[in-house]
Amino acid sequence: MKFFIDTANLDQIKEAQDLGILNGVTTNPSLMAKEGITGKANIINHYKTICDIVEGDVSAEVIATDMEGMIREGEELAALHDQIVIKLPMIRDGIKACSYFSKKGVKTNVTLVFSPGQAILAAKAGATYVSPFIGRLDDVSTDGLNLIAEIRSIYDNYNFKTQILAASIRHTMHIIDCAKIGADVMTGPLNSIMGLLKHPLTDIGLEKFLADYAKGNQ
Ligand code: G3P
């Protein structure tokens, strides 16, 4: 499973990159605003900076909601760096723009996906990634992980090449459960990734190893 970090925070992106396990970054307009990155020029510079930090795919979201606007914006974003993936909303014009970019060989990420039907359309449109939001489904008493399992099974039935990018990950168990189901990618906040490191027996064990070493080397 590929690991993406879901943030526009440069320190957190660097920290994940330094672990040596990072395969990419996803952002969205809310995450940009959270870091105080506003205005087209600043947003574009921020994408370039992120691409300089990481080696993998960096999703950059369009703001337009009509096909022509999405294509215009998407082409501008794609020209910034070869790591940029055009993030398109799961709406009618988003699917049209996705088909357009697929035919041109430009990578896409169809976002705001909440149902298996939407995931089928994204795959038919040739999306590189489909982003089901599992945390937001959990928020409304719907099993987000079940959506990942349903999409996995549908994509496997037809050998769809679109990669399932589990998004709106909220905690470490989401990552582990997505790995069990077979999501191709997960994108989550840094703390959900760092949670994978933790086990009290590791800390207790290490403390004892170091104490025993110190006893024998006094
Ligand atoms: O990757 C999608 C993500 O940014 C949404 O996460 O926590 O706002 O539902 P959240």
JSON list of C-alpha atoms and ligand atoms in Angstrom, two decimals:
[
{"chain": "A", "resi": 1, "resn": "MET", "atom": "CA", "xyz": [0.00, 0.00, 0.00]},
{"chain": "A", "resi": 2, "resn": "LYS", "atom": "CA", "xyz": [1.34, 3.42, -0.95]},
{"chain": "A", "resi": 3, "resn": "PHE", "atom": "CA", "xyz": [1.45, 6.05, 1.81]},
{"chain": "A", "resi": 4, "resn": "PHE", "atom": "CA", "xyz": [0.41, 9.61, 0.99]},
{"chain": "A", "resi": 5, "resn": "ILE", "atom": "CA", "xyz": [0.22, 12.38, 3.58]},
{"chain": "A", "resi": 6, "resn": "ASP", "atom": "CA", "xyz": [-2.95, 14.46, 3.56]},
{"chain": "A", "resi": 7, "resn": "THR", "atom": "CA", "xyz": [-1.78, 17.95, 4.43]},
{"chain": "A", "resi": 8, "resn": "ALA", "atom": "CA", "xyz": [-0.38, 21.19, 3.05]},
{"chain": "A", "resi": 9, "resn": "ASN", "atom": "CA", "xyz": [1.82, 21.64, 6.15]},
{"chain": "A", "resi": 10, "resn": "LEU", "atom": "CA", "xyz": [5.44, 21.65, 4.97]},
{"chain": "A", "resi": 11, "resn": "ASP", "atom": "CA", "xyz": [6.94, 20.59, 8.32]},
{"chain": "A", "resi": 12, "resn": "GLN", "atom": "CA", "xyz": [4.68, 17.56, 8.48]},
{"chain": "A", "resi": 13, "resn": "ILE", "atom": "CA", "xyz": [5.41, 16.68, 4.85]},
{"chain": "A", "resi": 14, "resn": "LYS", "atom": "CA", "xyz": [9.17, 16.89, 5.59]},
{"chain": "A", "resi": 15, "resn": "GLU", "atom": "CA", "xyz": [8.79, 14.76, 8.73]},
{"chain": "A", "resi": 16, "resn": "ALA", "atom": "CA", "xyz": [6.97, 12.01, 6.79]},
{"chain": "A", "resi": 17, "resn": "GLN", "atom": "CA", "xyz": [9.47, 12.28, 3.93]},
{"chain": "A", "resi": 18, "resn": "ASP", "atom": "CA", "xyz": [12.36, 11.91, 6.41]},
{"chain": "A", "resi": 19, "resn": "LEU", "atom": "CA", "xyz": [10.89, 8.59, 7.60]},
{"chain": "A", "resi": 20, "resn": "GLY", "atom": "CA", "xyz": [11.57, 7.29, 4.09]},
{"chain": "A", "resi": 21, "resn": "ILE", "atom": "CA", "xyz": [8.10, 5.80, 3.71]},
{"chain": "A", "resi": 22, "resn": "LEU", "atom": "CA", "xyz": [6.27, 8.58, 1.86]},
{"chain": "A", "resi": 23, "resn": "ASN", "atom": "CA", "xyz": [4.95, 7.99, -1.65]},
{"chain": "A", "resi": 24, "resn": "GLY", "atom": "CA", "xyz": [3.05, 11.23, -2.21]},
{"chain": "A", "resi": 25, "resn": "VAL", "atom": "CA", "xyz": [0.91, 14.09, -0.93]},
{"chain": "A", "resi": 26, "resn": "THR", "atom": "CA", "xyz": [-2.75, 15.01, -1.23]},
{"chain": "A", "resi": 27, "resn": "THR", "atom": "CA", "xyz": [-4.08, 18.49, -0.60]},
{"chain": "A", "resi": 28, "resn": "ASN", "atom": "CA", "xyz": [-7.40, 20.21, -1.00]},
{"chain": "A", "resi": 29, "resn": "PRO", "atom": "CA", "xyz": [-8.62, 23.82, -0.74]},
{"chain": "A", "resi": 30, "resn": "SER", "atom": "CA", "xyz": [-9.50, 23.33, 2.96]},
{"chain": "A", "resi": 31, "resn": "LEU", "atom": "CA", "xyz": [-6.03, 22.00, 3.80]},
{"chain": "A", "resi": 32, "resn": "MET", "atom": "CA", "xyz": [-4.42, 24.94, 1.94]},
{"chain": "A", "resi": 33, "resn": "ALA", "atom": "CA", "xyz": [-6.61, 27.43, 3.81]},
{"chain": "A", "resi": 34, "resn": "LYS", "atom": "CA", "xyz": [-5.70, 25.75, 7.13]},
{"chain": "A", "resi": 35, "resn": "GLU", "atom": "CA", "xyz": [-2.04, 26.62, 6.47]},
{"chain": "A", "resi": 36, "resn": "GLY", "atom": "CA", "xyz": [-2.97, 30.18, 5.49]},
{"chain": "A", "resi": 37, "resn": "ILE", "atom": "CA", "xyz": [-2.09, 29.58, 1.82]},
{"chain": "A", "resi": 38, "resn": "THR", "atom": "CA", "xyz": [-4.50, 31.75, -0.13]},
{"chain": "A", "resi": 39, "resn": "GLY", "atom": "CA", "xyz": [-4.52, 33.36, -3.58]},
{"chain": "A", "resi": 40, "resn": "LYS", "atom": "CA", "xyz": [-3.68, 31.59, -6.82]},
{"chain": "A", "resi": 41, "resn": "ALA", "atom": "CA", "xyz": [0.01, 32.60, -6.96]},
{"chain": "A", "resi": 42, "resn": "ASN", "atom": "CA", "xyz": [0.70, 31.44, -3.38]},
{"chain": "A", "resi": 43, "resn": "ILE", "atom": "CA", "xyz": [-1.15, 28.18, -3.92]},
{"chain": "A", "resi": 44, "resn": "ILE", "atom": "CA", "xyz": [0.82, 27.46, -7.09]},
{"chain": "A", "resi": 45, "resn": "ASN", "atom": "CA", "xyz": [4.13, 28.23, -5.34]},
{"chain": "A", "resi": 46, "resn": "HIS", "atom": "CA", "xyz": [3.12, 25.93, -2.49]},
{"chain": "A", "resi": 47, "resn": "TYR", "atom": "CA", "xyz": [2.49, 23.04, -4.90]},
{"chain": "A", "resi": 48, "resn": "LYS", "atom": "CA", "xyz": [5.94, 23.58, -6.42]},
{"chain": "A", "resi": 49, "resn": "THR", "atom": "CA", "xyz": [7.55, 23.58, -2.95]},
{"chain": "A", "resi": 50, "resn": "ILE", "atom": "CA", "xyz": [5.74, 20.34, -2.04]},
{"chain": "A", "resi": 51, "resn": "CYS", "atom": "CA", "xyz": [6.96, 18.72, -5.29]},
{"chain": "A", "resi": 52, "resn": "ASP", "atom": "CA", "xyz": [10.53, 19.70, -4.38]},
{"chain": "A", "resi": 53, "resn": "ILE", "atom": "CA", "xyz": [10.22, 17.98, -0.98]},
{"chain": "A", "resi": 54, "resn": "VAL", "atom": "CA", "xyz": [8.64, 14.67, -2.02]},
{"chain": "A", "resi": 55, "resn": "GLU", "atom": "CA", "xyz": [9.40, 12.28, -4.86]},
{"chain": "A", "resi": 56, "resn": "GLY", "atom": "CA", "xyz": [5.88, 10.93, -5.55]},
{"chain": "A", "resi": 57, "resn": "ASP", "atom": "CA", "xyz": [2.52, 12.14, -6.80]},
{"chain": "A", "resi": 58, "resn": "VAL", "atom": "CA", "xyz": [1.13, 15.42, -5.49]},
{"chain": "A", "resi": 59, "resn": "SER", "atom": "CA", "xyz": [-2.61, 15.95, -5.92]},
{"chain": "A", "resi": 60, "resn": "ALA", "atom": "CA", "xyz": [-3.62, 19.52, -6.76]},
{"chain": "A", "resi": 61, "resn": "GLU", "atom": "CA", "xyz": [-7.34, 20.28, -6.77]},
{"chain": "A", "resi": 62, "resn": "VAL", "atom": "CA", "xyz": [-9.17, 22.40, -9.33]},
{"chain": "A", "resi": 63, "resn": "ILE", "atom": "CA", "xyz": [-11.62, 25.03, -8.12]},
{"chain": "A", "resi": 64, "resn": "ALA", "atom": "CA", "xyz": [-13.73, 25.30, -11.30]},
{"chain": "A", "resi": 65, "resn": "THR", "atom": "CA", "xyz": [-16.90, 23.22, -11.44]},
{"chain": "A", "resi": 66, "resn": "ASP", "atom": "CA", "xyz": [-17.49, 23.35, -15.20]},
{"chain": "A", "resi": 67, "resn": "MET", "atom": "CA", "xyz": [-15.61, 21.11, -17.63]},
{"chain": "A", "resi": 68, "resn": "GLU", "atom": "CA", "xyz": [-13.92, 23.91, -19.58]},
{"chain": "A", "resi": 69, "resn": "GLY", "atom": "CA", "xyz": [-12.77, 25.61, -16.39]},
{"chain": "A", "resi": 70, "resn": "MET", "atom": "CA", "xyz": [-11.51, 22.33, -14.92]},
{"chain": "A", "resi": 71, "resn": "ILE", "atom": "CA", "xyz": [-9.55, 21.55, -18.08]},
{"chain": "A", "resi": 72, "resn": "ARG", "atom": "CA", "xyz": [-8.05, 25.03, -18.15]},
{"chain": "A", "resi": 73, "resn": "GLU", "atom": "CA", "xyz": [-7.05, 24.93, -14.50]},
{"chain": "A", "resi": 74, "resn": "GLY", "atom": "CA", "xyz": [-5.94, 21.30, -14.68]},
{"chain": "A", "resi": 75, "resn": "GLU", "atom": "CA", "xyz": [-3.64, 21.98, -17.63]},
{"chain": "A", "resi": 76, "resn": "GLU", "atom": "CA", "xyz": [-2.11, 24.91, -15.78]},
{"chain": "A", "resi": 77, "resn": "LEU", "atom": "CA", "xyz": [-1.53, 22.76, -12.68]},
{"chain": "A", "resi": 78, "resn": "ALA", "atom": "CA", "xyz": [-0.16, 19.80, -14.68]},
{"chain": "A", "resi": 79, "resn": "ALA", "atom": "CA", "xyz": [2.36, 22.12, -16.36]},
{"chain": "A", "resi": 80, "resn": "LEU", "atom": "CA", "xyz": [3.82, 23.07, -12.94]},
{"chain": "A", "resi": 81, "resn": "HIS", "atom": "CA", "xyz": [5.60, 19.76, -12.34]},
{"chain": "A", "resi": 82, "resn": "ASP", "atom": "CA", "xyz": [5.47, 16.19, -13.64]},
{"chain": "A", "resi": 83, "resn": "GLN", "atom": "CA", "xyz": [4.53, 14.98, -10.13]},
{"chain": "A", "resi": 84, "resn": "ILE", "atom": "CA", "xyz": [1.25, 16.89, -10.17]},
{"chain": "A", "resi": 85, "resn": "VAL", "atom": "CA", "xyz": [-1.98, 14.85, -10.29]},
{"chain": "A", "resi": 86, "resn": "ILE", "atom": "CA", "xyz": [-5.15, 16.77, -11.19]},
{"chain": "A", "resi": 87, "resn": "LYS", "atom": "CA", "xyz": [-7.76, 16.39, -8.48]},
{"chain": "A", "resi": 88, "resn": "LEU", "atom": "CA", "xyz": [-11.30, 16.63, -9.82]},
{"chain": "A", "resi": 89, "resn": "PRO", "atom": "CA", "xyz": [-14.59, 16.58, -7.92]},
{"chain": "A", "resi": 90, "resn": "MET", "atom": "CA", "xyz": [-16.97, 13.64, -8.46]},
{"chain": "A", "resi": 91, "resn": "ILE", "atom": "CA", "xyz": [-19.57, 15.58, -10.42]},
{"chain": "A", "resi": 92, "resn": "ARG", "atom": "CA", "xyz": [-20.76, 15.33, -14.02]},
{"chain": "A", "resi": 93, "resn": "ASP", "atom": "CA", "xyz": [-18.23, 17.83, -15.37]},
{"chain": "A", "resi": 94, "resn": "GLY", "atom": "CA", "xyz": [-15.52, 16.32, -13.20]},
{"chain": "A", "resi": 95, "resn": "ILE", "atom": "CA", "xyz": [-16.05, 12.96, -14.92]},
{"chain": "A", "resi": 96, "resn": "LYS", "atom": "CA", "xyz": [-15.99, 14.66, -18.34]},
{"chain": "A", "resi": 97, "resn": "ALA", "atom": "CA", "xyz": [-12.73, 16.43, -17.45]},
{"chain": "A", "resi": 98, "resn": "CYS", "atom": "CA", "xyz": [-11.34, 13.15, -16.11]},
{"chain": "A", "resi": 99, "resn": "SER", "atom": "CA", "xyz": [-12.08, 11.40, -19.43]},
{"chain": "A", "resi": 100, "resn": "TYR", "atom": "CA", "xyz": [-10.39, 14.28, -21.26]},
{"chain": "A", "resi": 101, "resn": "PHE", "atom": "CA", "xyz": [-7.24, 14.11, -19.13]},
{"chain": "A", "resi": 102, "resn": "SER", "atom": "CA", "xyz": [-7.12, 10.28, -19.26]},
{"chain": "A", "resi": 103, "resn": "LYS", "atom": "CA", "xyz": [-7.04, 10.38, -23.06]},
{"chain": "A", "resi": 104, "resn": "LYS", "atom": "CA", "xyz": [-4.15, 12.87, -22.85]},
{"chain": "A", "resi": 105, "resn": "GLY", "atom": "CA", "xyz": [-2.22, 10.67, -20.42]},
{"chain": "A", "resi": 106, "resn": "VAL", "atom": "CA", "xyz": [-2.49, 13.23, -17.57]},
{"chain": "A", "resi": 107, "resn": "LYS", "atom": "CA", "xyz": [-2.85, 11.71, -14.09]},
{"chain": "A", "resi": 108, "resn": "THR", "atom": "CA", "xyz": [-6.11, 12.37, -12.23]},
{"chain": "A", "resi": 109, "resn": "ASN", "atom": "CA", "xyz": [-7.59, 11.84, -8.78]},
{"chain": "A", "resi": 110, "resn": "VAL", "atom": "CA", "xyz": [-11.41, 11.84, -8.57]},
{"chain": "A", "resi": 111, "resn": "THR", "atom": "CA", "xyz": [-12.29, 13.13, -5.12]},
{"chain": "A", "resi": 112, "resn": "LEU", "atom": "CA", "xyz": [-15.34, 13.37, -2.85]},
{"chain": "A", "resi": 113, "resn": "VAL", "atom": "CA", "xyz": [-16.39, 9.79, -3.62]},
{"chain": "A", "resi": 114, "resn": "PHE", "atom": "CA", "xyz": [-18.98, 8.31, -1.28]},
{"chain": "A", "resi": 115, "resn": "SER", "atom": "CA", "xyz": [-20.56, 5.41, -3.19]},
{"chain": "A", "resi": 116, "resn": "PRO", "atom": "CA", "xyz": [-19.58, 2.37, -5.28]},
{"chain": "A", "resi": 117, "resn": "GLY", "atom": "CA", "xyz": [-21.47, 3.82, -8.26]},
{"chain": "A", "resi": 118, "resn": "GLN", "atom": "CA", "xyz": [-19.36, 6.96, -8.21]},
{"chain": "A", "resi": 119, "resn": "ALA", "atom": "CA", "xyz": [-16.22, 4.78, -8.05]},
{"chain": "A", "resi": 120, "resn": "ILE", "atom": "CA", "xyz": [-17.36, 2.82, -11.12]},
{"chain": "A", "resi": 121, "resn": "LEU", "atom": "CA", "xyz": [-17.80, 6.05, -13.09]},
{"chain": "A", "resi": 122, "resn": "ALA", "atom": "CA", "xyz": [-14.37, 7.30, -12.04]},
{"chain": "A", "resi": 123, "resn": "ALA", "atom": "CA", "xyz": [-12.78, 4.04, -13.21]},
{"chain": "A", "resi": 124, "resn": "LYS", "atom": "CA", "xyz": [-14.71, 4.12, -16.51]},
{"chain": "A", "resi": 125, "resn": "ALA", "atom": "CA", "xyz": [-13.42, 7.68, -17.03]},
{"chain": "A", "resi": 126, "resn": "GLY", "atom": "CA", "xyz": [-9.87, 6.34, -16.63]},
{"chain": "A", "resi": 127, "resn": "ALA", "atom": "CA", "xyz": [-9.03, 8.04, -13.32]},
{"chain": "A", "resi": 128, "resn": "THR", "atom": "CA", "xyz": [-5.55, 7.25, -12.00]},
{"chain": "A", "resi": 129, "resn": "TYR", "atom": "CA", "xyz": [-6.87, 7.42, -8.43]},
{"chain": "A", "resi": 130, "resn": "VAL", "atom": "CA", "xyz": [-10.33, 7.36, -6.86]},
{"chain": "A", "resi": 131, "resn": "SER", "atom": "CA", "xyz": [-10.67, 8.93, -3.40]},
{"chain": "A", "resi": 132, "resn": "PRO", "atom": "CA", "xyz": [-13.42, 7.46, -1.20]},
{"chain": "A", "resi": 133, "resn": "PHE", "atom": "CA", "xyz": [-13.74, 9.54, 2.02]},
{"chain": "A", "resi": 134, "resn": "ILE", "atom": "CA", "xyz": [-14.04, 6.97, 4.77]},
{"chain": "A", "resi": 135, "resn": "GLY", "atom": "CA", "xyz": [-13.92, 9.26, 7.82]},
{"chain": "A", "resi": 136, "resn": "ARG", "atom": "CA", "xyz": [-16.73, 11.45, 6.53]},
{"chain": "A", "resi": 137, "resn": "LEU", "atom": "CA", "xyz": [-18.90, 8.37, 5.97]},
{"chain": "A", "resi": 138, "resn": "ASP", "atom": "CA", "xyz": [-18.15, 7.20, 9.53]},
{"chain": "A", "resi": 139, "resn": "ASP", "atom": "CA", "xyz": [-19.20, 10.71, 10.68]},
{"chain": "A", "resi": 140, "resn": "VAL", "atom": "CA", "xyz": [-22.72, 10.08, 9.35]},
{"chain": "A", "resi": 141, "resn": "SER", "atom": "CA", "xyz": [-23.06, 6.57, 10.81]},
{"chain": "A", "resi": 142, "resn": "THR", "atom": "CA", "xyz": [-22.12, 4.79, 7.57]},
{"chain": "A", "resi": 143, "resn": "ASP", "atom": "CA", "xyz": [-19.32, 2.24, 7.40]},
{"chain": "A", "resi": 144, "resn": "GLY", "atom": "CA", "xyz": [-16.54, 3.97, 5.45]},
{"chain": "A", "resi": 145, "resn": "LEU", "atom": "CA", "xyz": [-14.34, 0.86, 5.37]},
{"chain": "A", "resi": 146, "resn": "ASN", "atom": "CA", "xyz": [-17.16, -1.13, 3.81]},
{"chain": "A", "resi": 147, "resn": "LEU", "atom": "CA", "xyz": [-17.07, 1.29, 0.86]},
{"chain": "A", "resi": 148, "resn": "ILE", "atom": "CA", "xyz": [-13.38, 0.51, 0.37]},
{"chain": "A", "resi": 149, "resn": "ALA", "atom": "CA", "xyz": [-14.20, -3.22, 0.40]},
{"chain": "A", "resi": 150, "resn": "GLU", "atom": "CA", "xyz": [-17.04, -2.78, -2.11]},
{"chain": "A", "resi": 151, "resn": "ILE", "atom": "CA", "xyz": [-14.87, -0.77, -4.51]},
{"chain": "A", "resi": 152, "resn": "ARG", "atom": "CA", "xyz": [-12.01, -3.30, -4.16]},
{"chain": "A", "resi": 153, "resn": "SER", "atom": "CA", "xyz": [-14.34, -6.13, -5.12]},
{"chain": "A", "resi": 154, "resn": "ILE", "atom": "CA", "xyz": [-15.86, -4.25, -8.10]},
{"chain": "A", "resi": 155, "resn": "TYR", "atom": "CA", "xyz": [-12.47, -3.12, -9.44]},
{"chain": "A", "resi": 156, "resn": "ASP", "atom": "CA", "xyz": [-11.10, -6.66, -9.11]},
{"chain": "A", "resi": 157, "resn": "ASN", "atom": "CA", "xyz": [-14.10, -8.10, -11.00]},
{"chain": "A", "resi": 158, "resn": "TYR", "atom": "CA", "xyz": [-13.22, -6.02, -14.05]},
{"chain": "A", "resi": 159, "resn": "ASN", "atom": "CA", "xyz": [-9.51, -5.52, -13.55]},
{"chain": "A", "resi": 160, "resn": "PHE", "atom": "CA", "xyz": [-10.00, -1.73, -13.45]},
{"chain": "A", "resi": 161, "resn": "LYS", "atom": "CA", "xyz": [-6.61, -0.05, -13.26]},
{"chain": "A", "resi": 162, "resn": "THR", "atom": "CA", "xyz": [-7.80, 2.94, -11.18]},
{"chain": "A", "resi": 163, "resn": "GLN", "atom": "CA", "xyz": [-6.06, 2.89, -7.79]},
{"chain": "A", "resi": 164, "resn": "ILE", "atom": "CA", "xyz": [-8.20, 3.05, -4.66]},
{"chain": "A", "resi": 165, "resn": "LEU", "atom": "CA", "xyz": [-6.88, 5.95, -2.60]},
{"chain": "A", "resi": 166, "resn": "ALA", "atom": "CA", "xyz": [-8.50, 5.68, 0.84]},
{"chain": "A", "resi": 167, "resn": "ALA", "atom": "CA", "xyz": [-8.98, 9.30, 1.97]},
{"chain": "A", "resi": 168, "resn": "SER", "atom": "CA", "xyz": [-10.40, 11.09, 4.99]},
{"chain": "A", "resi": 169, "resn": "ILE", "atom": "CA", "xyz": [-8.36, 8.71, 7.15]},
{"chain": "A", "resi": 170, "resn": "ARG", "atom": "CA", "xyz": [-8.73, 9.84, 10.73]},
{"chain": "A", "resi": 171, "resn": "HIS", "atom": "CA", "xyz": [-6.65, 7.43, 12.78]},
{"chain": "A", "resi": 172, "resn": "THR", "atom": "CA", "xyz": [-4.15, 4.58, 12.73]},
{"chain": "A", "resi": 173, "resn": "MET", "atom": "CA", "xyz": [-6.70, 1.74, 12.71]},
{"chain": "A", "resi": 174, "resn": "HIS", "atom": "CA", "xyz": [-8.17, 3.15, 9.49]},
{"chain": "A", "resi": 175, "resn": "ILE", "atom": "CA", "xyz": [-4.75, 2.62, 7.87]},
{"chain": "A", "resi": 176, "resn": "ILE", "atom": "CA", "xyz": [-4.45, -0.96, 9.12]},
{"chain": "A", "resi": 177, "resn": "ASP", "atom": "CA", "xyz": [-8.01, -1.83, 8.07]},
{"chain": "A", "resi": 178, "resn": "CYS", "atom": "CA", "xyz": [-7.48, -0.30, 4.61]},
{"chain": "A", "resi": 179, "resn": "ALA", "atom": "CA", "xyz": [-4.33, -2.43, 4.24]},
{"chain": "A", "resi": 180, "resn": "LYS", "atom": "CA", "xyz": [-6.30, -5.56, 5.19]},
{"chain": "A", "resi": 181, "resn": "ILE", "atom": "CA", "xyz": [-8.96, -4.78, 2.57]},
{"chain": "A", "resi": 182, "resn": "GLY", "atom": "CA", "xyz": [-6.37, -4.05, -0.10]},
{"chain": "A", "resi": 183, "resn": "ALA", "atom": "CA", "xyz": [-6.64, -0.31, -0.74]},
{"chain": "A", "resi": 184, "resn": "ASP", "atom": "CA", "xyz": [-3.86, 0.64, -3.16]},
{"chain": "A", "resi": 185, "resn": "VAL", "atom": "CA", "xyz": [-3.06, 3.91, -1.38]},
{"chain": "A", "resi": 186, "resn": "MET", "atom": "CA", "xyz": [-3.99, 5.60, 1.85]},
{"chain": "A", "resi": 187, "resn": "THR", "atom": "CA", "xyz": [-3.75, 9.31, 2.54]},
{"chain": "A", "resi": 188, "resn": "GLY", "atom": "CA", "xyz": [-3.84, 10.41, 6.13]},
{"chain": "A", "resi": 189, "resn": "PRO", "atom": "CA", "xyz": [-2.62, 12.99, 8.62]},
{"chain": "A", "resi": 190, "resn": "LEU", "atom": "CA", "xyz": [0.88, 12.64, 10.09]},
{"chain": "A", "resi": 191, "resn": "ASN", "atom": "CA", "xyz": [-0.40, 11.50, 13.51]},
{"chain": "A", "resi": 192, "resn": "SER", "atom": "CA", "xyz": [-2.27, 8.55, 11.96]},
{"chain": "A", "resi": 193, "resn": "ILE", "atom": "CA", "xyz": [0.96, 7.45, 10.27]},
{"chain": "A", "resi": 194, "resn": "MET", "atom": "CA", "xyz": [3.10, 7.93, 13.40]},
{"chain": "A", "resi": 195, "resn": "GLY", "atom": "CA", "xyz": [0.59, 5.86, 15.37]},
{"chain": "A", "resi": 196, "resn": "LEU", "atom": "CA", "xyz": [1.79, 2.81, 13.42]},
{"chain": "A", "resi": 197, "resn": "LEU", "atom": "CA", "xyz": [5.13, 3.10, 15.24]},
{"chain": "A", "resi": 198, "resn": "LYS", "atom": "CA", "xyz": [3.74, 2.73, 18.71]},
{"chain": "A", "resi": 199, "resn": "HIS", "atom": "CA", "xyz": [3.67, -0.32, 20.98]},
{"chain": "A", "resi": 200, "resn": "PRO", "atom": "CA", "xyz": [4.34, -0.19, 24.75]},
{"chain": "A", "resi": 201, "resn": "LEU", "atom": "CA", "xyz": [6.13, -3.57, 24.62]},
{"chain": "A", "resi": 202, "resn": "THR", "atom": "CA", "xyz": [8.63, -2.10, 22.14]},
{"chain": "A", "resi": 203, "resn": "ASP", "atom": "CA", "xyz": [9.41, 0.74, 24.57]},
{"chain": "A", "resi": 204, "resn": "ILE", "atom": "CA", "xyz": [9.60, -1.59, 27.59]},
{"chain": "A", "resi": 205, "resn": "GLY", "atom": "CA", "xyz": [11.76, -4.07, 25.65]},
{"chain": "A", "resi": 206, "resn": "LEU", "atom": "CA", "xyz": [14.17, -1.39, 24.49]},
{"chain": "A", "resi": 207, "resn": "GLU", "atom": "CA", "xyz": [14.46, 0.07, 27.98]},
{"chain": "A", "resi": 208, "resn": "LYS", "atom": "CA", "xyz": [15.41, -3.39, 29.32]},
{"chain": "A", "resi": 209, "resn": "PHE", "atom": "CA", "xyz": [17.93, -4.08, 26.54]},
{"chain": "A", "resi": 210, "resn": "LEU", "atom": "CA", "xyz": [19.64, -0.75, 27.25]},
{"chain": "A", "resi": 211, "resn": "ALA", "atom": "CA", "xyz": [19.58, -1.29, 31.03]},
{"chain": "A", "resi": 212, "resn": "ASP", "atom": "CA", "xyz": [21.07, -4.80, 30.69]},
{"chain": "A", "resi": 213, "resn": "TYR", "atom": "CA", "xyz": [23.76, -3.49, 28.33]},
{"chain": "A", "resi": 214, "resn": "ALA", "atom": "CA", "xyz": [24.61, -0.74, 30.83]},
{"chain": "A", "resi": 215, "resn": "LYS", "atom": "CA", "xyz": [24.89, -3.31, 33.70]},
{"chain": "A", "resi": 216, "resn": "GLY", "atom": "CA", "xyz": [27.32, -5.44, 31.70]},
{"chain": "A", "resi": 217, "resn": "ASN", "atom": "CA", "xyz": [29.44, -2.46, 30.66]},
{"chain": "A", "resi": 218, "resn": "GLN", "atom": "CA", "xyz": [29.97, -0.60, 33.91]},
{"chain": "B", "resi": 1, "resn": "G3P", "atom": "O1", "xyz": [-8.25, 13.36, 1.74]},
{"chain": "B", "resi": 1, "resn": "G3P", "atom": "C1", "xyz": [-9.49, 13.88, 2.06]},
{"chain": "B", "resi": 1, "resn": "G3P", "atom": "C2", "xyz": [-9.42, 14.66, 3.31]},
{"chain": "B", "resi": 1, "resn": "G3P", "atom": "O2", "xyz": [-8.62, 15.78, 3.19]},
{"chain": "B", "resi": 1, "resn": "G3P", "atom": "C3", "xyz": [-10.68, 14.90, 3.99]},
{"chain": "B", "resi": 1, "resn": "G3P", "atom": "O3", "xyz": [-10.42, 14.59, 5.28]},
{"chain": "B", "resi": 1, "resn": "G3P", "atom": "O4", "xyz": [-10.73, 14.64, 7.68]},
{"chain": "B", "resi": 1, "resn": "G3P", "atom": "O5", "xyz": [-11.59, 16.53, 6.25]},
{"chain": "B", "resi": 1, "resn": "G3P", "atom": "O6", "xyz": [-12.71, 14.31, 6.21]},
{"chain": "B", "resi": 1, "resn": "G3P", "atom": "P1", "xyz": [-11.42, 15.05, 6.42]}
]
